Tab-separated table of C-alpha atoms and ligand atoms in Angstrom:
chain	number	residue	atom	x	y	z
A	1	UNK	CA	83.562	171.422	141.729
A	2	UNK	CA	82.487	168.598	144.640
A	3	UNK	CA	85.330	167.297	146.528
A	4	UNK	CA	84.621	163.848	145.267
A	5	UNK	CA	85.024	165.268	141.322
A	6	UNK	CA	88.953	165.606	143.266
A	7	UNK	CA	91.600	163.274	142.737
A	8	UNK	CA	94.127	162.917	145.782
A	9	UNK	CA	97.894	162.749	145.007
A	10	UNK	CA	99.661	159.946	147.522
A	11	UNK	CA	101.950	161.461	149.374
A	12	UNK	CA	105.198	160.696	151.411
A	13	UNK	CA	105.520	162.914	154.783
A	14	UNK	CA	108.332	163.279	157.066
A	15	UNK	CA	106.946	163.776	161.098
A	16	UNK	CA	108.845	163.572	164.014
A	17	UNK	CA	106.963	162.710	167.304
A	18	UNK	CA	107.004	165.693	170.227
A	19	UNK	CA	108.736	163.508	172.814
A	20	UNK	CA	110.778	166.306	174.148
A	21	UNK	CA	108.246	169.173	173.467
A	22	UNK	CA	108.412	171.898	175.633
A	23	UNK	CA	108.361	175.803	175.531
A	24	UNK	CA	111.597	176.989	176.860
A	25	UNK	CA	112.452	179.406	174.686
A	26	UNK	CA	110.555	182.262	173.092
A	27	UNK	CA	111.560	182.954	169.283
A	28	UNK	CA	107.714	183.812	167.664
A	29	UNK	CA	105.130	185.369	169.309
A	30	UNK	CA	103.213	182.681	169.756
A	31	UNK	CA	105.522	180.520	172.406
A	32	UNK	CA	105.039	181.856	176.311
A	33	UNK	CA	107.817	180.074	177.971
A	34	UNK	CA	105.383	180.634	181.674
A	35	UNK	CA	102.417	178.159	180.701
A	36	UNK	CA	103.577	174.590	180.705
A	37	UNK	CA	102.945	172.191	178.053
A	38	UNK	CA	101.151	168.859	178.081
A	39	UNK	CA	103.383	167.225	176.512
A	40	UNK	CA	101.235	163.486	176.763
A	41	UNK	CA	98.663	165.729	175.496
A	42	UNK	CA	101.032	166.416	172.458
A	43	UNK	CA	102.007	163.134	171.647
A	44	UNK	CA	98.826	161.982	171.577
A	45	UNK	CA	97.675	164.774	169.567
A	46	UNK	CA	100.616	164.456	167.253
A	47	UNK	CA	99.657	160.422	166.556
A	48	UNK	CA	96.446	161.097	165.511
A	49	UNK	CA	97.636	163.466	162.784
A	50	UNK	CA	100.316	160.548	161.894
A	51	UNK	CA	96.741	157.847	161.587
A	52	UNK	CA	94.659	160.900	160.085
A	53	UNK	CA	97.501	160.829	157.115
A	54	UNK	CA	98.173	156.836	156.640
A	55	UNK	CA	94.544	156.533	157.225
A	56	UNK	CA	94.394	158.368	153.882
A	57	UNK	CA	96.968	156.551	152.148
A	58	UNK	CA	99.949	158.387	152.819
A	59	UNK	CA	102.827	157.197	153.838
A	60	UNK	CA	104.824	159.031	156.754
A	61	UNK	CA	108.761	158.315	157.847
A	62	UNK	CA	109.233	159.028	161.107
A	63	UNK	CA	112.198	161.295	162.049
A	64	UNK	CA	113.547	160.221	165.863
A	65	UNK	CA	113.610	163.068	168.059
A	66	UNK	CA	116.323	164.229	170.020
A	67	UNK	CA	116.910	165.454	173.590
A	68	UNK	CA	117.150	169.390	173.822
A	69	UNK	CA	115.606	169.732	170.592
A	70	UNK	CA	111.882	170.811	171.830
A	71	UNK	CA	110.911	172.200	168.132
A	72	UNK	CA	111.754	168.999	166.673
A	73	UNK	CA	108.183	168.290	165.846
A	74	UNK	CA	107.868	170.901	163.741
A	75	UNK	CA	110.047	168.846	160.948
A	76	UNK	CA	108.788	170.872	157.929
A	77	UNK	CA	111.294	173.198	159.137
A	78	UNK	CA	113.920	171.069	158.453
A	79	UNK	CA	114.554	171.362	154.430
A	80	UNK	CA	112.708	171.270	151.574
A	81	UNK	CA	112.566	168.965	148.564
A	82	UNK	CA	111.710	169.592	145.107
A	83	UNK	CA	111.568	166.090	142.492
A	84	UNK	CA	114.699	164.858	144.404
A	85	UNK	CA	116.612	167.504	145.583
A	86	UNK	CA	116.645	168.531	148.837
A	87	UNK	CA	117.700	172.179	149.579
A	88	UNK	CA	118.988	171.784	153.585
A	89	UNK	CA	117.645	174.259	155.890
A	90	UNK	CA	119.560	176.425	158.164
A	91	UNK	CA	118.076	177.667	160.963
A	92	UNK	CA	117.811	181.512	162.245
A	93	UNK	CA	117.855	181.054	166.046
A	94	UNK	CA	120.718	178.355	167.953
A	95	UNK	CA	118.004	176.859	169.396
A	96	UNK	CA	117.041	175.099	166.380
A	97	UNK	CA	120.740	175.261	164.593
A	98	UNK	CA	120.938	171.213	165.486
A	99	UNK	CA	117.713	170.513	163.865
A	100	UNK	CA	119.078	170.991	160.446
A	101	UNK	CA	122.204	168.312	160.779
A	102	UNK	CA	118.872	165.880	162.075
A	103	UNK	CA	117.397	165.924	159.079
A	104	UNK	CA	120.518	166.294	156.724
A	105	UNK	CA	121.513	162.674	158.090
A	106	UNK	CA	118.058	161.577	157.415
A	107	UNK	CA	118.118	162.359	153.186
A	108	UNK	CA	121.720	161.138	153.433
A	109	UNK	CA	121.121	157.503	155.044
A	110	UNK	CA	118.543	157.195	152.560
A	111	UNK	CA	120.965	157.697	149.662
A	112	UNK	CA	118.180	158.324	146.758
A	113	UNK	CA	118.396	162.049	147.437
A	114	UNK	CA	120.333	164.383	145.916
A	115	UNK	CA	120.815	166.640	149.099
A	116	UNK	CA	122.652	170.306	148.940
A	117	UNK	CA	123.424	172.066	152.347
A	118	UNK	CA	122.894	175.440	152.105
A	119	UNK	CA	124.620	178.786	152.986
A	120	UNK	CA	121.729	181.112	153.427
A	121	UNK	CA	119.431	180.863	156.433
A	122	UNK	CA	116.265	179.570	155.187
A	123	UNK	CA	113.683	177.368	157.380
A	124	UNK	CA	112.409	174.929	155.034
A	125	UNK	CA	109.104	174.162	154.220
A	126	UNK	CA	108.216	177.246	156.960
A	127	UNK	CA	109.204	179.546	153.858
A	128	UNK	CA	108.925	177.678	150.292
A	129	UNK	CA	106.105	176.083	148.665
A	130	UNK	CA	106.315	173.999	145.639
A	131	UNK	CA	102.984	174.074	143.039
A	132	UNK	CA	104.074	171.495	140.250
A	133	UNK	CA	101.341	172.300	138.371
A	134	UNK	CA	101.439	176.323	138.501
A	135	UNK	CA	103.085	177.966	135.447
A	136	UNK	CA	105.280	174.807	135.155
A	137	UNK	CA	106.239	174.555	138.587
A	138	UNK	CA	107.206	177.271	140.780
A	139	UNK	CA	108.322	177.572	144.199
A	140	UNK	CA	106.885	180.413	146.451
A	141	UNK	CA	108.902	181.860	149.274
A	142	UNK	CA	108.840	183.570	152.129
A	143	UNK	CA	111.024	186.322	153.637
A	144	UNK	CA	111.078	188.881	156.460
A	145	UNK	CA	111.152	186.949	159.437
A	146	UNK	CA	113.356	183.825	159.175
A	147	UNK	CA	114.698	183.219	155.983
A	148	UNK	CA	116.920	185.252	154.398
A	149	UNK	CA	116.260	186.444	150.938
A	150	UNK	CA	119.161	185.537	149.614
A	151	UNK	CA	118.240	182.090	150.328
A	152	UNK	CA	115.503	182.328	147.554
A	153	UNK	CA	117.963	183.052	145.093
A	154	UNK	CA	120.412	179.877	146.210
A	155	UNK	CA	116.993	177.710	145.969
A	156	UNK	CA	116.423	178.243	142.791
A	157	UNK	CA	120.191	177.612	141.809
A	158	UNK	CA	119.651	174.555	143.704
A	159	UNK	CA	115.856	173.576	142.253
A	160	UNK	CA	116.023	175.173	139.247
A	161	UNK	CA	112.426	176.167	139.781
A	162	UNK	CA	111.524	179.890	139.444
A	163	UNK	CA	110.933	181.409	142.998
A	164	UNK	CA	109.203	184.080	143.651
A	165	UNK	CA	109.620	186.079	146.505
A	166	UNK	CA	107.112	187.192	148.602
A	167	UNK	CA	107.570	189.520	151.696
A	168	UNK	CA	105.801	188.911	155.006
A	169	UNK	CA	104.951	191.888	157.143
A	170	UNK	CA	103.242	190.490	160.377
A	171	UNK	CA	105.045	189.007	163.306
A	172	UNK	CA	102.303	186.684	164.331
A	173	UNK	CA	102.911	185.098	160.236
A	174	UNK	CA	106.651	184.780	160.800
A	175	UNK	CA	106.835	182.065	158.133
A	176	UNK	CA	105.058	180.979	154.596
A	177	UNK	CA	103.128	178.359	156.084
A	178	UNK	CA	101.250	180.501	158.650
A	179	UNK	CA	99.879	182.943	155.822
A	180	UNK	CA	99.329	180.518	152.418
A	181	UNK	CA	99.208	177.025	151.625
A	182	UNK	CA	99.077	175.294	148.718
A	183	UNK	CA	95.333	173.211	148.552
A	184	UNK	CA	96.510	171.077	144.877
A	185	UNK	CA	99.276	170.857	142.507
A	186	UNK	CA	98.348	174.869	141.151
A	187	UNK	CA	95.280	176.607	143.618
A	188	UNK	CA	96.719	178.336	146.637
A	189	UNK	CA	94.590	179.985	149.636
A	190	UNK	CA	96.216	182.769	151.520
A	191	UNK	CA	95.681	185.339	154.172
A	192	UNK	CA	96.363	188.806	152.403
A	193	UNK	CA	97.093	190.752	155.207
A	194	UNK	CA	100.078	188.659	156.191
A	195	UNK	CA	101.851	190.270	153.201
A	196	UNK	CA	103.167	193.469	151.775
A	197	UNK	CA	101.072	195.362	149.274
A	198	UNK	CA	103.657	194.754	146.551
A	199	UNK	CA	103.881	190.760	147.675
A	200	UNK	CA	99.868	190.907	147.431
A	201	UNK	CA	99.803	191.850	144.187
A	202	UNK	CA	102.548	189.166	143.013
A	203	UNK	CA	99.831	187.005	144.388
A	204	UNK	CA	96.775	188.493	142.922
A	205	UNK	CA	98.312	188.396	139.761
A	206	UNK	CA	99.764	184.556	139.818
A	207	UNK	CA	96.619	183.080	141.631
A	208	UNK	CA	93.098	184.894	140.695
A	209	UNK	CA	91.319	182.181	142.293
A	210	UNK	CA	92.597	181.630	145.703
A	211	UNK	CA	90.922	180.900	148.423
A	212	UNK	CA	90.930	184.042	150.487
A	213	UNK	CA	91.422	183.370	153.986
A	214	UNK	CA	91.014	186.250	156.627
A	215	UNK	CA	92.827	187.265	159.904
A	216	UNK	CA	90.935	185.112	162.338
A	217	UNK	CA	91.512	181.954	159.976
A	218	UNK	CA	95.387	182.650	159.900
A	219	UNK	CA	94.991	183.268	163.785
A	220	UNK	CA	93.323	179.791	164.245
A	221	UNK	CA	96.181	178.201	162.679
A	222	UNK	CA	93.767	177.346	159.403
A	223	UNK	CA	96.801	177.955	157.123
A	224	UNK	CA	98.761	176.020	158.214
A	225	UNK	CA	97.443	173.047	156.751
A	226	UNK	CA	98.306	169.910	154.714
A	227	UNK	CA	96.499	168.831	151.651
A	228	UNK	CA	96.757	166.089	149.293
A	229	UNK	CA	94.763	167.695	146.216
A	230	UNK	CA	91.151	166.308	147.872
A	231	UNK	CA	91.344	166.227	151.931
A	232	UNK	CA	92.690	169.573	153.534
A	233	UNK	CA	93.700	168.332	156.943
A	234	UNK	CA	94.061	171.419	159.372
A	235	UNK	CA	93.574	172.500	162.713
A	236	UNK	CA	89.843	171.677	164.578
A	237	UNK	CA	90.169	175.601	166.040
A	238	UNK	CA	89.979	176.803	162.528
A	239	UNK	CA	85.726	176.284	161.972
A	240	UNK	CA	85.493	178.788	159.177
A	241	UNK	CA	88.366	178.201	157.102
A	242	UNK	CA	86.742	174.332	157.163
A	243	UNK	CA	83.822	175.985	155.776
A	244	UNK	CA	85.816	178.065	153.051
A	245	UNK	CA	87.699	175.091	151.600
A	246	UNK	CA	84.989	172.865	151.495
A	247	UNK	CA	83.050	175.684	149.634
A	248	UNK	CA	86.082	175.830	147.282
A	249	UNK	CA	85.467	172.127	146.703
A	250	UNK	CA	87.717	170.276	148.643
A	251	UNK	CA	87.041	167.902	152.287
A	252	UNK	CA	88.430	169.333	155.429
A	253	UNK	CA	89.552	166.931	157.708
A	254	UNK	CA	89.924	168.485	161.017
A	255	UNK	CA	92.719	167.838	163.983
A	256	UNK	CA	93.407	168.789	167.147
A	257	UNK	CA	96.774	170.401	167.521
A	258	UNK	CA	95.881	172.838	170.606
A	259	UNK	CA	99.290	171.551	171.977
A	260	UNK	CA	101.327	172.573	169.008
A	261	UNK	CA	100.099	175.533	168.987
A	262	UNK	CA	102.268	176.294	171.839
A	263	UNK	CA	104.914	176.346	169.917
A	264	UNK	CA	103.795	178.197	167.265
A	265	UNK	CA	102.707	175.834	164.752
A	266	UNK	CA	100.004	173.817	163.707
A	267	UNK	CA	99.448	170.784	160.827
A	268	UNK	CA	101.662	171.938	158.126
A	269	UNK	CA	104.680	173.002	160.559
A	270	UNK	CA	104.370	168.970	162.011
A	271	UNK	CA	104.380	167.719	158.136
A	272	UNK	CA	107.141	167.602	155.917
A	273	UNK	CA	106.739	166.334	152.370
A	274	UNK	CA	108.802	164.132	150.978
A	275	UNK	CA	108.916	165.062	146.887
A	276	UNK	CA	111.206	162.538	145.539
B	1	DA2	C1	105.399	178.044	160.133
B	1	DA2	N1	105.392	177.243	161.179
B	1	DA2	C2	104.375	177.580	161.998
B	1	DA2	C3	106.311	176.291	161.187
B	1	DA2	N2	106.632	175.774	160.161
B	1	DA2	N3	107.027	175.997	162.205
B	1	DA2	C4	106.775	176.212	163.514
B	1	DA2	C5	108.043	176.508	164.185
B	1	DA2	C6	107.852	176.788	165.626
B	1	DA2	C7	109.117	177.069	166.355
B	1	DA2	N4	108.819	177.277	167.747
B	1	DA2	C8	109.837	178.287	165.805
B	1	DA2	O1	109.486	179.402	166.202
B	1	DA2	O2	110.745	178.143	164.992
């Protein structure tokens, strides 16, 4: 299938800009607290993902930053929504711990939400995935790292989607969104490796015809993208995982997020999605 044969879904984003970026803290293995962020660099980087989505259509809410907060920018951390309900996050490390009440007070000024503050750790869109269109809508997560598994369990009381659980194994893929992404409503591309055998399987199984990524492309960041069902917006480092979703019939739309990186995150970590 061509790209063009694809039909985008609009979608509503939630970014907040890197105004107080920096990397002061080490909590993945990713962020070296002894090279010093651009952070100009950053904020310029991070606006042209912001035009890159409204340039498609979409249409992104800005979350304001806050002082002390450097991770900030990486707002899909900050809860995840499924048709309405938002399931809060909590964060693992203090560092972050603030983030959460940020973008609680966000859903609740906004008053069309149905928003539910959780008890388990969980980070968001770092560790679920919604696919409405997969098996009726199902929600993958991620454990191992950050979230706790029990929070799987509490986000499908709170969705009432079935989640499936799905163990990650490598440090350097500490959430979901480093090691699978969801390219439509039901198709799925995923680094292998990042999992356990048993999680691998679960995958196999549910998705026969996802886009296998390998190491390298997880390493570049190429997971860790955004996609509305036609454009695949993800990282300009990640060259061959352009070429593998293209082949798999969608458009890669590539960004520079070098800055991000930093931190430990790329495109999708910057995005949140707004499913009301
Ligand atoms: C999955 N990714 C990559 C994200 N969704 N978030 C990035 C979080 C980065 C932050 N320094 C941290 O370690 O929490």
């Amino acid at each position: 299938m061509s790209y063009t044969e694809r039909l985008p879904r609009n979608r509503t984003y939630l970014m907040c800009p890197p105004e107080h970026f920096t990397v002061e803290y080490a909590i993945n293995p990713w962020m070296d607290t002894t090279v010093t962020v651009d952070a100009g660099l950053a904020l310029k980087q991070w606006e042209q993902l912001r035009t890159t989505l409204t340039g498609l259509g979409h249409v992104v809410h800005v979350l304001d930053p806050e002082p002390g907060l450097p991770d900030m920018v990486y707002s899909a951390n900050g809860a995840f929504s499924v048709d309405g309900t938002v399931y809060g996050a909590r964060f693992k490390y203090p560092q972050r711990t603030a983030e959460a009440v940020a973008h609680q007070a966000f859903y609740l000024a906004a008053e069309s939400w149905k928003f539910v503050a959780p008890e388990q750790v969980n980070e968001g869109e770092g560790d679920f995935a919604y696919l409405p269109g997969a098996y009726g809508g199902i929600v993958l997560a991620g454990y191992g790292f950050r979230t706790d598994p029990a929070a799987h369990a509490e986000a499908q009381e709170v969705l009432g989607r079935p989640v499936i659980s799905l163990r990650l194994v490598d440090p350097a893929f500490y959430h979901l969104d480093t090691a699978l992404a969801a390219l439509d409503d039901r198709h799925v591309t995923y680094y292998p490796g990042a999992f356990s055998p048993a999680s691998q399987r679960v995958l196999a199984q549910l998705f026969p015809d996802a886009v296998l990524a390998d190491r390298e492309d997880a390493e570049a960041f190429g997971l860790n993208l955004v996609s509305d069902g036609r454009h695949v917006i993800l990282n300009t480092e990640a060259v061959a995982m352009g070429h593998k979703v293209r082949e798999a019939g969608y458009l890669p739309v590539h960004v520079d997020l070098s800055e991000l990186k930093r931190g430990g995150g790329s495109v999708k970590c910057a995005v949140a999605e707004l499913r009301a």
